[in-house]
């Protein structure tokens, strides 16, 4: 069947971005890109494989089902599970040789009962206040784990709350300080911790002291800057030479072209009224596909030109104005996100249309939509 909407993923861009990370972390740091959320919308399996072929060492997923998919696709690299694994599923962690992040005793107890060798990473609460073991409970927790001979504390981890949302990094510095204190306490108490990691994309790019011996970049591995603030901070610190290549292009085709008279309403709620006669292209995608219903001032690219969205985004359809574009034909390709000639709609631009961030934009493009790798 001919695809009506699809995502083109540039393997070259993915490879390039991993190469850029390798350059900044050096050869001895474990590069563990995050492929959660369907590899930020780029397709879990293919993207994971491209990352590993390009020099990544590990892959990080959120959920067990993602790890299962990777193993079923014969991915044999270490896989780190960032999210919660239900107690009932912990046996699979051992069977599939996964690393998991741990922050509650129930999980430790259950792993102890299973009795098979397993490597865990303790998540330390340093200020994000989502997952994590409180600093005051840390030694007690590690002591509890050491009662189970099959469980190895392979690593300790934390996660920054405020690196990419600001150019003021004092909160991140405090978190890093706490993380270092936590490591010190564990080591003073005789725990030998092989791996220490805390860096997401922004921290990896901006702060060498966050690399330790493993980094977990997500968004930037796909060629997107975590935020404008991160980019500005990078430039302000005299950064140069680190270049990202966006890998994601989302396309569709024109499903109808029609002329509507002046004074006609377009779409549900009659929110748009034509001021003069207009040519409309009807596109077969909508919020079901991940084209956000709340966009403002959004446009798509047709024949290298901007065509503005008119009226509300429907479930499976949007309408765009092609009055000023010559030669438009039925089934012409349309770029929703990505480059067309001189014009480029970045995921960040789309995020600005929709009042959200690039992360949400690519991850919400429906998984059902085919990813084509080139
Ligand atoms: C998603 C995630 C990352 C990657 O973050 P980016 O900002 O996309 O680089 C790193 N660590 C953890 C724990 C995460 O959940």
Tab-separated table of C-alpha atoms and ligand atoms in Angstrom:
chain	number	residue	atom	x	y	z
A	1	UNK	CA	0.000	0.000	0.000
A	2	UNK	CA	1.153	3.516	-0.735
A	3	UNK	CA	1.844	5.413	2.473
A	4	UNK	CA	-0.246	8.517	3.040
A	5	UNK	CA	1.993	9.647	5.850
A	6	UNK	CA	5.438	8.474	6.859
A	7	UNK	CA	8.569	9.492	8.736
A	8	UNK	CA	11.939	9.485	7.008
A	9	UNK	CA	14.817	8.901	9.401
A	10	UNK	CA	18.323	9.762	8.266
A	11	UNK	CA	20.748	7.089	9.425
A	12	UNK	CA	23.587	9.364	8.425
A	13	UNK	CA	22.322	11.976	10.885
A	14	UNK	CA	21.968	9.421	13.691
A	15	UNK	CA	25.502	8.142	13.039
A	16	UNK	CA	26.855	11.666	12.919
A	17	UNK	CA	25.304	12.628	16.257
A	18	UNK	CA	26.671	9.551	18.020
A	19	UNK	CA	30.063	10.439	16.565
A	20	UNK	CA	29.773	13.959	17.992
A	21	UNK	CA	29.018	12.542	21.447
A	22	UNK	CA	31.928	10.122	21.194
A	23	UNK	CA	34.191	13.069	20.445
A	24	UNK	CA	33.149	14.980	23.547
A	25	UNK	CA	33.117	12.094	26.028
A	26	UNK	CA	36.216	10.286	24.755
A	27	UNK	CA	36.657	6.562	24.248
A	28	UNK	CA	36.522	5.424	27.877
A	29	UNK	CA	33.081	6.718	28.801
A	30	UNK	CA	30.131	4.393	28.184
A	31	UNK	CA	27.841	6.023	25.650
A	32	UNK	CA	24.286	4.964	26.446
A	33	UNK	CA	21.798	6.803	24.224
A	34	UNK	CA	18.150	6.724	25.300
A	35	UNK	CA	15.809	4.972	22.883
A	36	UNK	CA	12.713	5.244	25.054
A	37	UNK	CA	9.473	6.570	23.547
A	38	UNK	CA	10.047	4.677	20.298
A	39	UNK	CA	13.503	6.256	20.091
A	40	UNK	CA	11.982	9.706	20.476
A	41	UNK	CA	9.688	8.803	17.603
A	42	UNK	CA	12.463	7.585	15.301
A	43	UNK	CA	11.663	3.878	15.660
A	44	UNK	CA	13.068	1.769	18.491
A	45	UNK	CA	14.686	-1.197	16.758
A	46	UNK	CA	16.280	0.384	13.708
A	47	UNK	CA	17.469	3.419	15.616
A	48	UNK	CA	18.881	1.279	18.417
A	49	UNK	CA	20.813	-0.777	15.890
A	50	UNK	CA	22.139	2.299	14.085
A	51	UNK	CA	23.282	3.787	17.395
A	52	UNK	CA	25.149	0.607	18.314
A	53	UNK	CA	26.752	0.331	14.870
A	54	UNK	CA	27.859	3.949	15.199
A	55	UNK	CA	29.753	3.439	18.422
A	56	UNK	CA	27.175	3.563	21.204
A	57	UNK	CA	27.911	1.000	23.937
A	58	UNK	CA	24.598	0.562	25.727
A	59	UNK	CA	20.963	1.485	25.101
A	60	UNK	CA	18.573	2.956	27.655
A	61	UNK	CA	14.845	2.234	27.491
A	62	UNK	CA	12.006	3.242	29.768
A	63	UNK	CA	9.965	0.073	29.975
A	64	UNK	CA	10.455	-3.637	30.014
A	65	UNK	CA	8.456	-4.132	26.785
A	66	UNK	CA	10.982	-1.991	24.937
A	67	UNK	CA	13.843	-4.112	26.244
A	68	UNK	CA	11.951	-7.252	25.199
A	69	UNK	CA	11.510	-5.856	21.661
A	70	UNK	CA	15.226	-5.092	21.404
A	71	UNK	CA	16.223	-8.554	22.605
A	72	UNK	CA	13.713	-10.152	20.197
A	73	UNK	CA	15.412	-8.156	17.439
A	74	UNK	CA	18.708	-9.773	18.507
A	75	UNK	CA	20.185	-6.686	20.110
A	76	UNK	CA	22.744	-8.108	22.509
A	77	UNK	CA	24.269	-4.913	23.921
A	78	UNK	CA	23.758	-4.007	27.564
A	79	UNK	CA	20.286	-2.506	28.040
A	80	UNK	CA	19.498	-0.191	30.902
A	81	UNK	CA	15.864	0.181	31.997
A	82	UNK	CA	15.137	3.687	33.296
A	83	UNK	CA	11.546	3.177	34.350
A	84	UNK	CA	9.691	1.063	36.872
A	85	UNK	CA	9.542	-2.694	36.380
A	86	UNK	CA	6.574	-4.357	38.136
A	87	UNK	CA	7.584	-6.894	40.774
A	88	UNK	CA	5.848	-9.655	38.816
A	89	UNK	CA	8.109	-9.016	35.809
A	90	UNK	CA	11.456	-8.860	37.562
A	91	UNK	CA	12.362	-12.439	36.604
A	92	UNK	CA	12.506	-11.245	32.983
A	93	UNK	CA	15.132	-8.696	33.935
A	94	UNK	CA	17.414	-11.595	34.891
A	95	UNK	CA	16.459	-13.739	31.896
A	96	UNK	CA	17.092	-10.949	29.392
A	97	UNK	CA	20.238	-9.780	31.168
A	98	UNK	CA	19.000	-6.231	31.671
A	99	UNK	CA	20.258	-3.566	34.041
A	100	UNK	CA	17.587	-1.804	36.024
A	101	UNK	CA	17.453	1.297	38.090
A	102	UNK	CA	16.310	0.538	41.638
A	103	UNK	CA	14.992	2.815	44.377
A	104	UNK	CA	12.647	0.712	46.483
A	105	UNK	CA	13.265	-2.193	48.826
A	106	UNK	CA	10.369	-4.255	47.480
A	107	UNK	CA	12.210	-4.564	44.164
A	108	UNK	CA	15.412	-5.593	45.927
A	109	UNK	CA	13.574	-8.182	48.008
A	110	UNK	CA	11.882	-9.664	44.953
A	111	UNK	CA	15.186	-9.839	43.034
A	112	UNK	CA	16.654	-11.549	46.092
A	113	UNK	CA	13.864	-14.124	46.035
A	114	UNK	CA	14.400	-14.818	42.332
A	115	UNK	CA	18.003	-15.523	43.257
A	116	UNK	CA	19.551	-15.158	39.801
A	117	UNK	CA	22.541	-12.861	39.192
A	118	UNK	CA	21.404	-9.325	38.412
A	119	UNK	CA	23.053	-5.925	38.081
A	120	UNK	CA	21.270	-2.904	39.455
A	121	UNK	CA	21.883	0.832	39.536
A	122	UNK	CA	20.793	2.826	42.543
A	123	UNK	CA	18.933	5.991	41.675
A	124	UNK	CA	19.832	8.761	44.073
A	125	UNK	CA	17.428	11.581	44.805
A	126	UNK	CA	19.362	14.826	44.382
A	127	UNK	CA	16.586	17.319	43.678
A	128	UNK	CA	14.392	16.152	40.823
A	129	UNK	CA	11.992	14.493	43.243
A	130	UNK	CA	10.716	11.814	40.955
A	131	UNK	CA	12.463	8.420	41.252
A	132	UNK	CA	15.190	8.110	43.812
A	133	UNK	CA	16.555	7.057	47.178
A	134	UNK	CA	16.799	9.880	49.693
A	135	UNK	CA	20.343	10.783	50.704
A	136	UNK	CA	19.604	9.941	54.340
A	137	UNK	CA	18.420	6.433	53.415
A	138	UNK	CA	21.246	5.640	51.024
A	139	UNK	CA	23.666	3.710	53.242
A	140	UNK	CA	20.871	1.749	54.837
A	141	UNK	CA	19.523	0.919	51.365
A	142	UNK	CA	22.893	-0.178	50.000
A	143	UNK	CA	23.405	-2.277	53.138
A	144	UNK	CA	20.040	-3.919	52.540
A	145	UNK	CA	21.008	-4.773	48.937
A	146	UNK	CA	24.306	-6.297	50.053
A	147	UNK	CA	22.403	-8.918	52.054
A	148	UNK	CA	21.475	-10.536	48.741
A	149	UNK	CA	24.470	-12.217	47.155
A	150	UNK	CA	22.928	-12.425	43.669
A	151	UNK	CA	22.460	-8.640	43.390
A	152	UNK	CA	25.366	-6.484	42.290
A	153	UNK	CA	25.221	-2.722	42.698
A	154	UNK	CA	26.866	-2.016	39.366
A	155	UNK	CA	26.136	1.677	39.268
A	156	UNK	CA	24.699	4.754	40.867
A	157	UNK	CA	22.724	7.354	38.973
A	158	UNK	CA	20.849	10.577	39.318
A	159	UNK	CA	18.963	12.865	36.952
A	160	UNK	CA	19.048	16.648	36.600
A	161	UNK	CA	15.912	18.714	37.022
A	162	UNK	CA	17.124	22.001	35.633
A	163	UNK	CA	19.935	21.846	33.090
A	164	UNK	CA	18.129	22.536	29.845
A	165	UNK	CA	15.459	24.943	31.006
A	166	UNK	CA	17.783	27.751	32.025
A	167	UNK	CA	21.158	29.362	31.434
A	168	UNK	CA	21.599	29.539	35.229
A	169	UNK	CA	23.043	26.178	36.211
A	170	UNK	CA	23.300	26.657	39.967
A	171	UNK	CA	20.544	24.113	40.681
A	172	UNK	CA	22.315	21.513	38.559
A	173	UNK	CA	25.571	22.279	40.348
A	174	UNK	CA	23.877	21.632	43.690
A	175	UNK	CA	22.528	18.340	42.399
A	176	UNK	CA	25.957	17.320	41.150
A	177	UNK	CA	27.433	18.186	44.531
A	178	UNK	CA	24.856	15.983	46.252
A	179	UNK	CA	25.568	13.179	43.797
A	180	UNK	CA	29.288	13.409	44.537
A	181	UNK	CA	28.552	13.361	48.276
A	182	UNK	CA	26.409	10.268	47.821
A	183	UNK	CA	29.189	8.481	45.939
A	184	UNK	CA	31.676	9.460	48.623
A	185	UNK	CA	29.446	8.126	51.394
A	186	UNK	CA	28.999	4.809	49.600
A	187	UNK	CA	32.683	4.424	48.887
A	188	UNK	CA	33.664	5.406	52.430
A	189	UNK	CA	31.325	2.688	53.651
A	190	UNK	CA	33.183	0.166	51.513
A	191	UNK	CA	30.828	-0.143	48.515
A	192	UNK	CA	32.700	-0.375	45.228
A	193	UNK	CA	30.665	1.293	42.524
A	194	UNK	CA	31.773	0.593	38.957
A	195	UNK	CA	29.566	3.015	37.081
A	196	UNK	CA	28.456	6.527	37.966
A	197	UNK	CA	26.190	8.439	35.656
A	198	UNK	CA	23.946	11.462	35.640
A	199	UNK	CA	24.334	13.256	32.317
A	200	UNK	CA	21.478	13.750	29.860
A	201	UNK	CA	22.142	15.556	26.561
A	202	UNK	CA	22.437	19.045	27.998
A	203	UNK	CA	24.740	18.014	30.850
A	204	UNK	CA	26.911	15.936	28.524
A	205	UNK	CA	27.293	18.832	26.110
A	206	UNK	CA	27.828	21.549	28.715
A	207	UNK	CA	29.600	19.979	31.697
A	208	UNK	CA	32.497	17.556	31.423
A	209	UNK	CA	32.375	16.979	35.183
A	210	UNK	CA	29.000	15.249	34.759
A	211	UNK	CA	30.352	12.537	32.443
A	212	UNK	CA	31.880	10.233	35.108
A	213	UNK	CA	32.139	6.925	33.228
A	214	UNK	CA	28.783	6.816	31.473
A	215	UNK	CA	26.414	9.320	29.807
A	216	UNK	CA	22.743	8.984	28.810
A	217	UNK	CA	21.993	11.457	26.014
A	218	UNK	CA	18.537	11.379	24.461
A	219	UNK	CA	17.267	14.291	22.418
A	220	UNK	CA	20.623	15.414	21.016
A	221	UNK	CA	21.431	11.918	19.727
A	222	UNK	CA	18.551	12.562	17.331
A	223	UNK	CA	20.048	15.866	16.253
A	224	UNK	CA	17.872	18.206	18.297
A	225	UNK	CA	19.200	20.669	20.853
A	226	UNK	CA	17.545	20.146	24.244
A	227	UNK	CA	16.530	23.815	24.269
A	228	UNK	CA	17.516	27.268	23.132
A	229	UNK	CA	19.006	27.842	26.599
A	230	UNK	CA	21.315	24.869	26.178
A	231	UNK	CA	22.482	26.147	22.817
A	232	UNK	CA	23.070	29.643	24.201
A	233	UNK	CA	24.964	28.247	27.202
A	234	UNK	CA	27.093	26.184	24.863
A	235	UNK	CA	28.010	29.224	22.766
A	236	UNK	CA	28.536	31.385	25.856
A	237	UNK	CA	31.067	28.908	27.204
A	238	UNK	CA	33.025	29.337	23.995
A	239	UNK	CA	31.734	26.075	22.567
A	240	UNK	CA	32.298	25.341	18.920
A	241	UNK	CA	32.569	22.356	16.678
A	242	UNK	CA	29.722	20.325	18.201
A	243	UNK	CA	27.191	20.078	15.385
A	244	UNK	CA	23.917	18.201	15.450
A	245	UNK	CA	22.060	16.828	12.422
A	246	UNK	CA	18.295	16.386	12.810
A	247	UNK	CA	17.322	12.912	11.644
A	248	UNK	CA	13.531	13.281	11.515
A	249	UNK	CA	11.361	14.258	8.533
A	250	UNK	CA	7.606	13.794	8.672
A	251	UNK	CA	5.700	13.767	5.390
A	252	UNK	CA	2.260	13.290	3.928
A	253	UNK	CA	0.539	13.741	0.554
A	254	UNK	CA	-2.158	16.044	-0.690
A	255	UNK	CA	-5.533	14.265	-0.686
A	256	UNK	CA	-7.619	16.940	-2.428
A	257	UNK	CA	-7.201	20.421	-3.901
A	258	UNK	CA	-10.113	22.800	-4.106
A	259	UNK	CA	-11.014	26.437	-4.503
A	260	UNK	CA	-13.228	28.079	-1.917
A	261	UNK	CA	-14.926	31.436	-2.356
A	262	UNK	CA	-14.349	34.537	-0.223
A	263	UNK	CA	-16.358	34.519	2.991
A	264	UNK	CA	-16.388	30.719	3.398
A	265	UNK	CA	-15.713	29.078	6.744
A	266	UNK	CA	-13.110	26.354	7.052
A	267	UNK	CA	-13.390	23.406	9.444
A	268	UNK	CA	-15.060	22.609	12.751
A	269	UNK	CA	-16.282	25.497	14.815
A	270	UNK	CA	-16.088	27.855	11.812
A	271	UNK	CA	-12.971	29.393	13.352
A	272	UNK	CA	-11.505	30.517	10.030
A	273	UNK	CA	-13.235	32.617	7.364
A	274	UNK	CA	-11.631	33.254	3.978
A	275	UNK	CA	-11.034	36.935	3.199
A	276	UNK	CA	-10.736	36.253	-0.488
A	277	UNK	CA	-11.007	33.265	-2.774
A	278	UNK	CA	-8.497	30.642	-1.667
A	279	UNK	CA	-7.036	27.373	-2.910
A	280	UNK	CA	-6.964	24.737	-0.237
A	281	UNK	CA	-5.065	21.478	-0.047
A	282	UNK	CA	-6.629	18.818	2.157
A	283	UNK	CA	-4.041	16.710	3.958
A	284	UNK	CA	-4.841	13.235	5.327
A	285	UNK	CA	-3.289	13.639	8.789
A	286	UNK	CA	-4.605	15.028	12.054
A	287	UNK	CA	-4.253	14.875	15.781
A	288	UNK	CA	-4.587	11.090	15.735
A	289	UNK	CA	-1.308	11.016	13.837
A	290	UNK	CA	0.329	13.406	16.278
A	291	UNK	CA	-0.327	16.696	14.514
A	292	UNK	CA	-1.221	18.704	17.601
A	293	UNK	CA	-4.735	20.120	17.652
A	294	UNK	CA	-3.559	23.237	19.503
A	295	UNK	CA	-1.212	24.589	16.834
A	296	UNK	CA	-1.214	28.331	16.172
A	297	UNK	CA	0.306	29.879	13.075
A	298	UNK	CA	1.374	26.454	11.846
A	299	UNK	CA	2.380	25.816	8.259
A	300	UNK	CA	3.554	22.879	6.185
A	301	UNK	CA	5.914	22.870	3.195
A	302	UNK	CA	4.733	22.119	-0.320
A	303	UNK	CA	7.080	22.532	-3.294
A	304	UNK	CA	9.512	24.301	-0.957
A	305	UNK	CA	6.944	26.917	0.093
A	306	UNK	CA	4.918	27.555	3.227
A	307	UNK	CA	1.249	26.607	3.244
A	308	UNK	CA	-0.567	27.747	6.387
A	309	UNK	CA	-2.994	25.564	8.290
A	310	UNK	CA	-6.538	26.949	8.084
A	311	UNK	CA	-9.245	26.164	10.598
A	312	UNK	CA	-9.016	23.536	13.291
A	313	UNK	CA	-6.903	20.403	13.119
A	314	UNK	CA	-9.289	17.457	12.779
A	315	UNK	CA	-8.732	13.890	13.911
A	316	UNK	CA	-7.473	12.693	10.519
A	317	UNK	CA	-7.429	15.817	8.332
A	318	UNK	CA	-5.966	19.299	8.138
A	319	UNK	CA	-6.596	22.002	5.569
A	320	UNK	CA	-3.802	24.252	4.292
A	321	UNK	CA	-3.789	27.295	2.038
A	322	UNK	CA	-1.907	26.794	-1.219
A	323	UNK	CA	-3.211	29.914	-3.006
A	324	UNK	CA	0.317	31.252	-3.463
A	325	UNK	CA	1.976	28.020	-4.548
A	326	UNK	CA	2.125	27.226	-8.250
A	327	UNK	CA	1.624	23.832	-9.807
A	328	UNK	CA	0.252	22.025	-6.772
A	329	UNK	CA	-1.093	18.584	-7.661
A	330	UNK	CA	-3.020	15.794	-6.011
A	331	UNK	CA	-0.695	13.437	-4.064
A	332	UNK	CA	2.157	15.956	-4.013
A	333	UNK	CA	4.497	15.359	-1.102
A	334	UNK	CA	4.061	17.625	1.888
A	335	UNK	CA	6.642	18.195	4.624
A	336	UNK	CA	5.087	18.524	8.080
A	337	UNK	CA	8.396	18.536	9.954
A	338	UNK	CA	11.742	18.772	8.221
A	339	UNK	CA	13.401	20.364	5.221
A	340	UNK	CA	11.985	21.181	1.800
A	341	UNK	CA	14.373	23.225	-0.332
A	342	UNK	CA	15.297	26.421	1.471
A	343	UNK	CA	12.585	26.036	4.071
A	344	UNK	CA	12.944	24.022	7.265
A	345	UNK	CA	10.383	23.278	9.969
A	346	UNK	CA	12.332	21.957	12.940
A	347	UNK	CA	10.681	19.917	15.679
A	348	UNK	CA	11.350	22.958	17.840
A	349	UNK	CA	9.468	25.205	15.374
A	350	UNK	CA	6.584	22.770	15.465
A	351	UNK	CA	6.786	22.838	19.261
A	352	UNK	CA	6.411	26.603	19.059
A	353	UNK	CA	3.276	26.213	16.908
A	354	UNK	CA	1.853	23.770	19.444
A	355	UNK	CA	3.027	25.400	22.673
A	356	UNK	CA	5.298	22.519	23.586
A	357	UNK	CA	8.872	21.254	23.234
A	358	UNK	CA	10.656	19.340	20.472
A	359	UNK	CA	10.762	16.241	22.735
A	360	UNK	CA	6.981	16.008	22.764
A	361	UNK	CA	6.668	16.721	19.060
A	362	UNK	CA	8.645	13.771	17.694
A	363	UNK	CA	7.666	11.309	20.421
A	364	UNK	CA	3.983	11.905	19.724
A	365	UNK	CA	4.059	11.145	16.037
A	366	UNK	CA	1.965	8.000	16.110
A	367	UNK	CA	3.995	4.779	16.306
A	368	UNK	CA	1.713	3.254	13.673
A	369	UNK	CA	3.143	5.623	11.062
A	370	UNK	CA	5.850	3.908	9.035
A	371	UNK	CA	9.466	4.910	9.653
A	372	UNK	CA	11.594	4.731	6.537
A	373	UNK	CA	15.382	4.741	6.986
A	374	UNK	CA	17.634	6.302	4.428
B	1	LIG	C1	15.174	10.642	29.068
B	1	LIG	C2	16.275	10.579	30.006
B	1	LIG	C3	17.555	10.999	29.620
B	1	LIG	C4	17.834	11.709	28.315
B	1	LIG	O1	17.456	13.059	28.392
B	1	LIG	P1	17.646	14.081	27.179
B	1	LIG	O2	17.298	15.396	27.747
B	1	LIG	O3	16.700	13.643	26.112
B	1	LIG	O4	19.057	13.968	26.754
B	1	LIG	C5	18.582	10.758	30.508
B	1	LIG	N1	18.349	10.175	31.719
B	1	LIG	C6	17.127	9.805	32.122
B	1	LIG	C7	16.931	9.200	33.473
B	1	LIG	C8	16.044	9.998	31.283
B	1	LIG	O5	14.824	9.634	31.687
